[in-house]
Amino acid sequence: MNKQRVLSGVQPTGSLHLGNYLGAIRTWVEGQANYDNFFCVVDLHAITVPHDPTLLAAQTYGVAALYLACGIDLVHSTIFVQSHVSAHAELTWLLNCITPLNWLEAMIQFKEKAIKQGENVGVGLLDYPVLMAADILLYDADRVPVGEDQKQHLELARDIASRVNFLFGSGEGEQVILKLPQPLIRTEGARVMSLTDGRRKMSKSDPSEQSRINLLDSAADIQRKIKRCKTDPVRGLVFDDPDRPECHNLLTLYMVLSNQTKEQVARECADMGWGQFKPLLTDTIIHGLEPIQTRYQEIMAAPDYLDQVLRQGQEKAAAVATTTLDRVKQAFGFAPNVK
């Protein structure tokens, strides 16, 4: 029996942090043997907001190296760079031409980011959900690992695929041009919150470095950030108290990184104060990130190996993506390439 296919990716902007790891990459690693995986570095998405072109390439290689360092296994998974497969941009244009504008204007993340950018909002920011749909649909993905905040984008991808199938399929759906993907959602630890505000998601775009633990932070940086992170004056640590979001967030980090159950952590920390818990959490984070950081340094010291991984990933991804693109172009009525 063929394995179901999974597609996901991370933008090469800023430094990857615990939220990226626990909410996405660790989930990929834990389930990768069960699927046929395509994991890309989505550098085309990275330029939908103002970016530094002198850093983009280095950050792209850095994210690919972190995929490997976190445990992505090339036996089960393909790692590639989005812009290295031109079918992503080409399918986006085709999908743009059948996607209603009001679908994009209704996207919550566009509204939020547009407010922040003001007059600097580019068409790419409005249109990037279509690019995301192209990313997913090119690979006939069965499952897409997403957080709760990304479910709207996956629903849009499904709506676009359904629209293509309706408009260009034949025989009342007998020909399915694009597969409709399903979400793959991790419940525990999937939404890691900011260290400065337990009601906001940990984010690379937050201007404060104090708000997040980066995967490549030194032990001293981790100790400093946990020592200064926002807490409350209440003794005794509990999950799920809406008036104590920081408490819930830090306990969840400890739970996931220590590989304990919620019940075990609740019992262990029930009578703790922050002075006792913060050093425990600090040591757990440092211990959890140490093997990732060591492996990352080894990979970055061997650029030929990383180039080989990305070259092979590009070839495999392009073979799959081109097949899908040709199928869509044929359904749209384009003349075939003359070979």
XYZ file of C-alpha atoms in Angstrom:
339
model
C 0.000 0.000 0.000
C 1.353 3.423 -0.950
C 1.938 5.892 1.846
C -0.059 9.099 2.016
C 1.892 12.183 0.984
C 2.622 15.118 3.317
C 3.697 18.607 2.236
C 4.832 21.419 4.496
C 7.386 24.213 4.720
C 8.845 27.061 6.771
C 9.862 30.549 5.677
C 13.576 31.430 5.803
C 13.010 34.725 7.596
C 14.534 35.427 10.999
C 15.638 32.575 13.239
C 13.606 29.426 13.702
C 12.338 29.229 17.277
C 10.690 26.786 19.654
C 7.292 27.577 18.190
C 8.474 26.500 14.724
C 10.050 23.373 16.168
C 7.300 22.193 18.517
C 4.432 23.349 16.339
C 5.758 22.044 13.033
C 9.157 20.426 12.597
C 9.030 18.041 15.545
C 5.616 16.864 14.356
C 7.111 16.156 10.936
C 9.969 14.192 12.466
C 7.766 12.079 14.736
C 5.421 11.031 11.938
C 7.724 10.975 8.924
C 8.071 7.195 8.699
C 4.320 6.926 8.155
C 4.217 9.218 5.116
C 5.889 10.182 1.854
C 7.102 13.646 2.874
C 8.009 16.772 0.919
C 9.408 19.541 3.120
C 10.359 22.794 1.418
C 12.010 26.030 2.448
C 9.381 28.504 1.245
C 11.589 31.363 0.125
C 8.986 32.714 -2.323
C 6.724 33.343 0.662
C 9.559 35.166 2.425
C 9.503 38.040 -0.074
C 5.790 38.848 0.405
C 6.967 41.277 3.100
C 10.015 43.580 2.987
C 13.163 41.453 3.274
C 16.935 41.801 3.209
C 18.233 40.270 -0.058
C 21.735 39.961 1.386
C 20.442 37.472 3.986
C 17.863 35.430 2.061
C 20.194 32.798 0.599
C 22.056 32.198 3.866
C 18.801 31.954 5.798
C 17.454 29.512 3.200
C 20.438 27.203 3.648
C 20.155 27.614 7.414
C 16.556 26.427 7.501
C 17.368 23.435 5.292
C 20.221 22.538 7.658
C 17.911 22.820 10.651
C 15.432 20.456 8.996
C 18.179 17.861 8.902
C 19.492 18.731 12.367
C 16.032 18.345 13.891
C 15.777 14.816 12.522
C 14.232 14.946 9.059
C 15.341 11.633 7.515
C 16.042 11.534 3.784
C 14.921 7.904 3.712
C 11.363 9.111 4.314
C 11.494 12.754 3.281
C 12.483 15.102 0.478
C 13.954 18.510 1.351
C 14.014 21.228 -1.298
C 13.884 24.983 -1.838
C 10.572 26.318 -3.150
C 12.054 28.747 -5.686
C 14.211 25.962 -7.172
C 11.034 24.364 -8.580
C 9.537 26.823 -11.071
C 6.207 24.984 -11.129
C 5.287 26.725 -7.844
C 5.242 30.160 -9.465
C 3.622 28.921 -12.669
C 0.763 27.079 -10.985
C 0.173 30.110 -8.756
C -0.526 32.225 -11.835
C -2.961 29.650 -13.216
C -4.778 29.439 -9.885
C -4.824 33.238 -9.592
C -6.901 33.395 -12.727
C -9.730 31.297 -11.260
C -9.590 32.426 -7.614
C -12.214 35.091 -6.697
C -10.641 38.237 -5.258
C -13.069 38.339 -2.330
C -11.757 34.955 -1.132
C -8.334 36.527 -0.587
C -9.614 39.752 0.910
C -11.384 37.712 3.591
C -8.193 36.034 4.828
C -7.580 36.961 8.465
C -3.772 36.963 8.296
C -3.813 39.348 5.323
C -5.914 41.795 7.292
C -3.600 41.580 10.309
C -0.358 41.937 8.331
C -1.757 44.694 6.111
C -2.467 46.806 9.186
C 1.169 46.412 10.305
C 2.655 47.235 6.885
C 0.419 50.165 6.015
C 1.321 51.642 2.624
C 3.997 48.976 2.017
C 1.467 46.204 1.348
C 2.329 44.437 -1.892
C 0.130 42.264 -4.073
C 2.178 39.276 -2.915
C 0.885 39.659 0.643
C -2.698 39.445 -0.597
C -1.877 36.622 -2.993
C 0.373 34.387 -0.898
C -2.482 32.034 0.103
C -2.777 31.139 -3.591
C 0.960 30.414 -3.667
C 0.444 28.269 -0.569
C -2.367 26.438 -2.345
C -0.067 25.841 -5.311
C 2.623 24.485 -2.971
C 0.201 21.931 -1.557
C -1.693 20.986 -4.707
C 1.411 20.474 -6.861
C 2.355 17.412 -4.836
C -1.093 15.787 -4.611
C -0.684 16.083 -0.845
C -3.012 13.925 1.234
C -2.104 15.646 4.505
C -0.785 19.089 5.426
C 0.584 19.666 8.960
C -0.955 22.958 10.087
C -1.564 24.877 13.290
C -4.984 26.179 14.167
C -4.093 29.589 12.730
C -3.297 28.066 9.336
C -6.488 26.059 8.881
C -8.095 28.906 6.932
C -5.314 28.736 4.349
C -5.765 24.988 3.948
C -9.502 25.469 3.503
C -8.736 27.987 0.759
C -6.474 25.445 -0.957
C -9.315 22.934 -0.847
C -11.763 25.526 -2.215
C -9.408 26.389 -5.078
C -8.883 22.710 -5.925
C -12.639 22.135 -5.874
C -13.151 25.112 -8.172
C -10.572 23.821 -10.663
C -12.175 20.383 -10.604
C -15.639 21.881 -11.117
C -14.647 24.260 -13.900
C -12.292 21.995 -15.835
C -13.044 18.426 -14.779
C -15.009 16.240 -17.159
C -18.022 14.009 -16.724
C -19.392 15.551 -13.543
C -16.300 14.956 -11.466
C -15.115 11.735 -13.108
C -11.794 13.466 -13.781
C -10.270 14.889 -10.583
C -7.566 17.323 -11.628
C -6.401 18.350 -8.155
C -6.538 16.315 -4.956
C -8.231 17.873 -1.901
C -5.807 17.749 1.067
C -6.704 17.122 4.710
C -5.164 18.813 7.788
C -2.741 17.038 10.091
C -2.934 18.876 13.427
C -0.900 18.276 16.579
C -2.935 19.117 19.676
C -0.341 19.355 22.470
C 2.353 21.959 22.113
C 1.181 22.964 18.648
C 0.705 26.620 19.557
C 3.658 28.000 21.502
C 3.074 31.463 22.884
C 5.331 34.458 23.364
C 7.559 34.710 26.441
C 6.469 38.321 26.866
C 2.719 37.815 26.351
C 1.092 34.435 26.882
C -1.890 35.433 24.746
C 0.148 35.991 21.567
C 1.822 33.341 19.436
C 5.621 33.101 19.504
C 6.687 34.727 16.246
C 9.814 35.451 14.211
C 8.321 38.831 13.301
C 8.084 40.022 16.909
C 10.645 42.840 17.254
C 11.618 41.637 20.739
C 14.174 38.811 20.898
C 12.998 38.286 24.491
C 9.678 36.993 23.146
C 11.111 33.735 21.794
C 13.682 30.992 22.262
C 15.545 30.493 18.979
C 16.729 26.993 18.128
C 20.309 28.248 17.900
C 20.286 30.366 21.079
C 23.224 29.784 23.406
C 22.707 28.324 26.869
C 23.374 31.780 28.330
C 20.737 33.361 26.084
C 18.168 30.719 27.014
C 18.878 31.183 30.716
C 18.519 34.958 30.401
C 15.276 34.795 28.431
C 13.590 32.332 30.788
C 14.758 34.291 33.814
C 13.167 37.469 32.390
C 10.046 35.928 30.820
C 6.644 37.148 31.940
C 5.002 35.237 34.804
C 2.549 36.040 37.585
C 2.725 36.389 41.412
C 0.742 33.198 42.132
C 2.474 30.205 43.742
C 1.562 26.807 42.411
C 1.590 26.159 38.664
C -1.473 24.941 36.778
C -2.591 24.337 33.210
C -5.651 25.831 31.523
C -6.286 28.818 33.787
C -7.455 31.585 31.402
C -6.209 34.203 33.857
C -2.696 32.695 33.799
C -1.783 32.273 30.105
C 1.964 32.534 30.731
C 1.774 29.769 33.311
C -0.022 27.489 30.867
C 2.456 28.272 28.089
C 5.591 27.609 30.158
C 4.174 24.400 31.608
C 3.325 23.241 28.093
C 6.875 23.928 26.935
C 8.205 21.894 29.850
C 5.712 19.085 29.210
C 6.574 18.712 25.522
C 10.350 19.077 25.856
C 10.558 16.709 28.830
C 8.337 14.146 27.057
C 5.954 13.913 29.986
C 2.181 13.803 30.092
C 0.085 16.745 31.171
C -0.915 14.862 34.327
C 2.701 14.142 35.264
C 3.727 17.781 34.892
C 0.650 19.007 36.747
C 1.554 16.830 39.743
C 5.247 17.718 39.664
C 4.696 21.472 39.467
C 1.529 21.902 41.539
C 3.359 23.326 44.550
C 6.267 25.023 42.781
C 7.058 28.705 42.696
C 8.640 30.392 39.701
C 12.044 30.475 41.385
C 12.054 26.693 41.420
C 10.383 26.104 38.057
C 12.358 28.486 35.830
C 15.755 26.773 36.350
C 14.037 23.431 35.683
C 12.557 24.725 32.436
C 15.856 26.341 31.432
C 17.798 23.088 31.852
C 15.115 21.173 29.945
C 15.248 23.573 26.986
C 19.060 23.615 26.865
C 19.198 19.813 27.037
C 16.510 19.491 24.351
C 18.213 21.850 21.906
C 21.815 20.715 22.406
C 21.761 17.775 19.936
C 20.014 19.927 17.324
C 22.633 22.658 17.640
C 25.513 20.177 17.475
C 24.135 18.502 14.346
C 23.418 21.890 12.744
C 27.033 22.979 13.151
C 28.206 19.714 11.572
C 25.930 20.195 8.553
C 26.880 23.839 8.039
C 30.543 22.807 8.117
C 29.877 20.494 5.147
C 28.301 22.757 2.468
C 28.830 20.175 -0.289
C 26.590 17.736 1.570
C 23.827 20.333 1.969
C 24.079 21.272 -1.710
C 23.737 17.614 -2.631
C 20.650 17.213 -0.438
C 18.974 20.249 -1.996
C 19.948 19.285 -5.546
C 18.485 15.798 -5.140
C 15.431 17.281 -3.444
C 14.908 19.691 -6.316
C 15.067 16.890 -8.886
C 12.571 14.720 -7.039
C 10.195 17.586 -6.238
C 10.320 18.944 -9.795
C 9.436 15.545 -11.264
C 6.258 15.368 -9.167
C 5.342 19.045 -9.504
C 5.800 19.142 -13.272
C 3.445 16.195 -13.709
C 0.732 18.030 -11.784
C 1.369 21.317 -13.591
C 1.107 19.619 -16.984
C -2.191 18.040 -15.915
C -3.599 21.435 -14.919
C -2.355 23.148 -18.091
C -3.936 20.434 -20.224
C -7.250 20.850 -18.362
C -7.071 24.636 -18.870
C -6.653 24.060 -22.623
C -3.045 25.173 -23.175
C -1.193 23.912 -26.214
C 1.313 21.210 -25.219
C 5.036 21.916 -25.313
C 6.699 21.047 -28.593
C 9.531 18.630 -27.825
